mmCIF file with all atom_site columns, C-alpha atoms in Angstrom:
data_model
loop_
_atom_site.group_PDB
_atom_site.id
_atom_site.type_symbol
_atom_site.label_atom_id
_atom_site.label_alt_id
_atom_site.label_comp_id
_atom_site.label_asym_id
_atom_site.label_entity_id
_atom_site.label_seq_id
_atom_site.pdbx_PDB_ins_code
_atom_site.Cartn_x
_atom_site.Cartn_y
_atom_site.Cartn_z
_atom_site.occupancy
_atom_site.B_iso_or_equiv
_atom_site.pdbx_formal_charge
_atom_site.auth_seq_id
_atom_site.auth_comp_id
_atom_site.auth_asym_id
_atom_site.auth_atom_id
_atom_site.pdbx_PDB_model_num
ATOM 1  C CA . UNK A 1 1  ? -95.196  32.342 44.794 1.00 69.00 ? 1367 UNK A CA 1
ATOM 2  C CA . UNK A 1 2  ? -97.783  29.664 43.727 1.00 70.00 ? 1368 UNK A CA 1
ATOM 3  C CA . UNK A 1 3  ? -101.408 29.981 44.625 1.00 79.00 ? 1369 UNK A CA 1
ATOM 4  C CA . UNK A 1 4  ? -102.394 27.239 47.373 1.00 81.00 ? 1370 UNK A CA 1
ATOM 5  C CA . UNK A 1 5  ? -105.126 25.834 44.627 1.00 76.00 ? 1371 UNK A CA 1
ATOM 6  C CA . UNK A 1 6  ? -102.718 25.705 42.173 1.00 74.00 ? 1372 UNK A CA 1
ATOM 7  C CA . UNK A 1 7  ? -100.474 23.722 44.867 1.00 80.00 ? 1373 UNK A CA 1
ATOM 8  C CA . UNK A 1 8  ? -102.803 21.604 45.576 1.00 80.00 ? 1374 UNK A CA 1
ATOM 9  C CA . UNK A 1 9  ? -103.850 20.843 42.169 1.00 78.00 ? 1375 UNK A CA 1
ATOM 10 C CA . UNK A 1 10 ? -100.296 19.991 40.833 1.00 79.00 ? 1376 UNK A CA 1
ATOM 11 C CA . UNK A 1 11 ? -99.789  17.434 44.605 1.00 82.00 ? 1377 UNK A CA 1
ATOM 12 C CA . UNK A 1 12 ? -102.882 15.620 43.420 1.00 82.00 ? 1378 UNK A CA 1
ATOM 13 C CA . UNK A 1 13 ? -101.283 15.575 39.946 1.00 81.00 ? 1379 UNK A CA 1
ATOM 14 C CA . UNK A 1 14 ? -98.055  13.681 41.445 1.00 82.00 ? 1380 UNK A CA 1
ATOM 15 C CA . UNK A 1 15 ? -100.497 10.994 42.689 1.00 85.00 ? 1381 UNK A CA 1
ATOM 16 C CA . UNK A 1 16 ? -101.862 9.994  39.190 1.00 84.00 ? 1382 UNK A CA 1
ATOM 17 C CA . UNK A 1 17 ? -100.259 7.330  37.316 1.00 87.00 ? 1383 UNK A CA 1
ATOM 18 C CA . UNK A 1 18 ? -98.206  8.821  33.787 1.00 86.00 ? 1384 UNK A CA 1
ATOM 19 C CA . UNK A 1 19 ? -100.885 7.647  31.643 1.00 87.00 ? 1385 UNK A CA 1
ATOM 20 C CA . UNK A 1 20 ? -103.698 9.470  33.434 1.00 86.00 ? 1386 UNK A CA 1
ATOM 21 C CA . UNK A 1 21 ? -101.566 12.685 33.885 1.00 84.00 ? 1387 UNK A CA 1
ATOM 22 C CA . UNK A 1 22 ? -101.238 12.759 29.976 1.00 84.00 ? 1388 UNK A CA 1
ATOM 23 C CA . UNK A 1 23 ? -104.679 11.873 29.498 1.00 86.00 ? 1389 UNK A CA 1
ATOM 24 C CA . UNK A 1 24 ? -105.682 15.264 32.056 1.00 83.00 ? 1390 UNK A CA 1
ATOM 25 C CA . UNK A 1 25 ? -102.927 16.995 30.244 1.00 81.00 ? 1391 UNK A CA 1
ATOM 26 C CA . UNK A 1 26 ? -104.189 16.001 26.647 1.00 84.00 ? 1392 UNK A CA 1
ATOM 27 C CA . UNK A 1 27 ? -107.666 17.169 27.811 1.00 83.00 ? 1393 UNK A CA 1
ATOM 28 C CA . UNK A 1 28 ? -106.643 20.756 29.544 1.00 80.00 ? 1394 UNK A CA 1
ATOM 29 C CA . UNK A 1 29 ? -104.943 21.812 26.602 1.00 79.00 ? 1395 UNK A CA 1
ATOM 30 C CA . UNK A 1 30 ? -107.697 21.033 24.377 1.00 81.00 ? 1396 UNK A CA 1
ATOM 31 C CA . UNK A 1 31 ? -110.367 22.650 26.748 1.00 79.00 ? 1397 UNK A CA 1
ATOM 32 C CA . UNK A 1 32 ? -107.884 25.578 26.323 1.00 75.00 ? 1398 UNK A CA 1
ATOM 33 C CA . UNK A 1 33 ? -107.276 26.115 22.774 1.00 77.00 ? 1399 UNK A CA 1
ATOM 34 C CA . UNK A 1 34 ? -111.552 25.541 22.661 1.00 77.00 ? 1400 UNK A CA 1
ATOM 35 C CA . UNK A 1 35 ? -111.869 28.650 24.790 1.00 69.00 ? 1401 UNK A CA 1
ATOM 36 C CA . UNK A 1 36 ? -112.092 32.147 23.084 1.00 69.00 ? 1402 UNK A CA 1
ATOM 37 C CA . UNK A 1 37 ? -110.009 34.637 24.085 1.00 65.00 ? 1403 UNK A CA 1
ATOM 38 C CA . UNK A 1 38 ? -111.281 35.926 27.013 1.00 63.00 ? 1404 UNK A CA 1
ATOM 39 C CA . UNK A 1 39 ? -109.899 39.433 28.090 1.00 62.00 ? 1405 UNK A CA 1
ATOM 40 C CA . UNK A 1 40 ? -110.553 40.134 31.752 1.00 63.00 ? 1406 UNK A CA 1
ATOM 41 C CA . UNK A 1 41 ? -110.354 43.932 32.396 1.00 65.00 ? 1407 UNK A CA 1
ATOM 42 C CA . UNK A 1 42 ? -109.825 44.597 36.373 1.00 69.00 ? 1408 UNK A CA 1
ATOM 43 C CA . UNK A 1 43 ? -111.323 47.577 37.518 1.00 72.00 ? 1409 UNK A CA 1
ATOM 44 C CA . UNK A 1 44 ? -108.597 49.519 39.338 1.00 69.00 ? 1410 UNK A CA 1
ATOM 45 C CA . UNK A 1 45 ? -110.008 52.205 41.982 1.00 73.00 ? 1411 UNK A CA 1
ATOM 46 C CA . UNK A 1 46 ? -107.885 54.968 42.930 1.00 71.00 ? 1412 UNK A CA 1
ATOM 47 C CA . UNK A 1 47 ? -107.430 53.463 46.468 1.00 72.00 ? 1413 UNK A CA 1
ATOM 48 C CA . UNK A 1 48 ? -105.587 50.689 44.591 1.00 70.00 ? 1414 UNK A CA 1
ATOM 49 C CA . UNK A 1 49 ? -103.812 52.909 42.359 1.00 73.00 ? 1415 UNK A CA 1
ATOM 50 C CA . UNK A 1 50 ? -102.324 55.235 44.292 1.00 75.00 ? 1416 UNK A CA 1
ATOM 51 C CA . UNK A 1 51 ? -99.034  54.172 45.946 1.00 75.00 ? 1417 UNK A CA 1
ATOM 52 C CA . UNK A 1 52 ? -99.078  50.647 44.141 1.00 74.00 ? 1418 UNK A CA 1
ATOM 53 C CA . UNK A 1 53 ? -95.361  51.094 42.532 1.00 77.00 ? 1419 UNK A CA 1
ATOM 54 C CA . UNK A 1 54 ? -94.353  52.604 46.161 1.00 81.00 ? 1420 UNK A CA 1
ATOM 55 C CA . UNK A 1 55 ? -90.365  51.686 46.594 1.00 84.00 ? 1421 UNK A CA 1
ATOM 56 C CA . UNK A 1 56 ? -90.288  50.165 42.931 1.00 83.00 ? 1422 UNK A CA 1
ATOM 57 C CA . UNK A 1 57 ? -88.833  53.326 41.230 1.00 83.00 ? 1423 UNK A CA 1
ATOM 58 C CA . UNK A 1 58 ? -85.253  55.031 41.965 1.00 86.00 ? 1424 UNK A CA 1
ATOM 59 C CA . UNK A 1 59 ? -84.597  58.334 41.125 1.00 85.00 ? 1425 UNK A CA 1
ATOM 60 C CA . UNK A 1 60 ? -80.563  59.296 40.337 1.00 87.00 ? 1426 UNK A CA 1
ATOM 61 C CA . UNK A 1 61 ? -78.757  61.443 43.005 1.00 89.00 ? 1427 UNK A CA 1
ATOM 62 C CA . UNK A 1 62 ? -78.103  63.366 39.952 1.00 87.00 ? 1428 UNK A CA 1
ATOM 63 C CA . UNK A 1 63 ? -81.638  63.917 38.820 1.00 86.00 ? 1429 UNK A CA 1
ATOM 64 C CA . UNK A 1 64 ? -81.300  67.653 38.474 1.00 88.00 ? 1430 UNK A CA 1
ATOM 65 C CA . UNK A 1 65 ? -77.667  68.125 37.552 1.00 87.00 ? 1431 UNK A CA 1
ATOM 66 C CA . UNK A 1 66 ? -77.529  70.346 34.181 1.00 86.00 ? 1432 UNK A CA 1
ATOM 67 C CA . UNK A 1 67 ? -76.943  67.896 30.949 1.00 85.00 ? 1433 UNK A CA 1
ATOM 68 C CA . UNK A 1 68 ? -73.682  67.805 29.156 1.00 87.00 ? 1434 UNK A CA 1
ATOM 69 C CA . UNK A 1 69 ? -75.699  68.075 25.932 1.00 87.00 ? 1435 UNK A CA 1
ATOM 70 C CA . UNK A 1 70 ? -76.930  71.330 26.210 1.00 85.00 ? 1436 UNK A CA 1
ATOM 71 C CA . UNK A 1 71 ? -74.068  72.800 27.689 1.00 83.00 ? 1437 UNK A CA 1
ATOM 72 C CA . UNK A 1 72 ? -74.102  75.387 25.211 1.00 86.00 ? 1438 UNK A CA 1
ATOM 73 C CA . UNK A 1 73 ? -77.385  76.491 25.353 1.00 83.00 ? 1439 UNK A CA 1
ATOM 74 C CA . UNK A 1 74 ? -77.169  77.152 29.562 1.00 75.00 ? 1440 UNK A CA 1
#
């Protein structure tokens, strides 16, 4: 799912002529590779954290079931 800015940036991209959308191409990517690396580190509170991967992980019916491999120890 695309942001709505990011939709609306790329429909007023469609109304450019090819030239100028290379030219704002040609620009954005040199903006870009002028930028340092920024590393944005999100806070995460425990509200946030807690249930976030809720339905996302499966455990096996079998979960429990003794392993073949250490049959001989058990």
């Amino acid at each position: 799912m695309m942001s709505p800015l990011l939709e609306k940036v790329l429909a007023e991209v469609t109304q450019l002529d090819r030239q100028e959308q290379l030219q704002l191409v040609s620009y954005l990517i040199t903006r870009w590779q002028q930028q340092p690396n920024l590393v944005v580190e999100k806070k995460i509170s425990r509200k946030n954290l807690f249930g976030c991967m809720q339905g996302q992980i499966k455990m096996a019916e079998d979960f429990n079931a003794p392993l073949n491999d250490f049959a001989e120890y058990m």
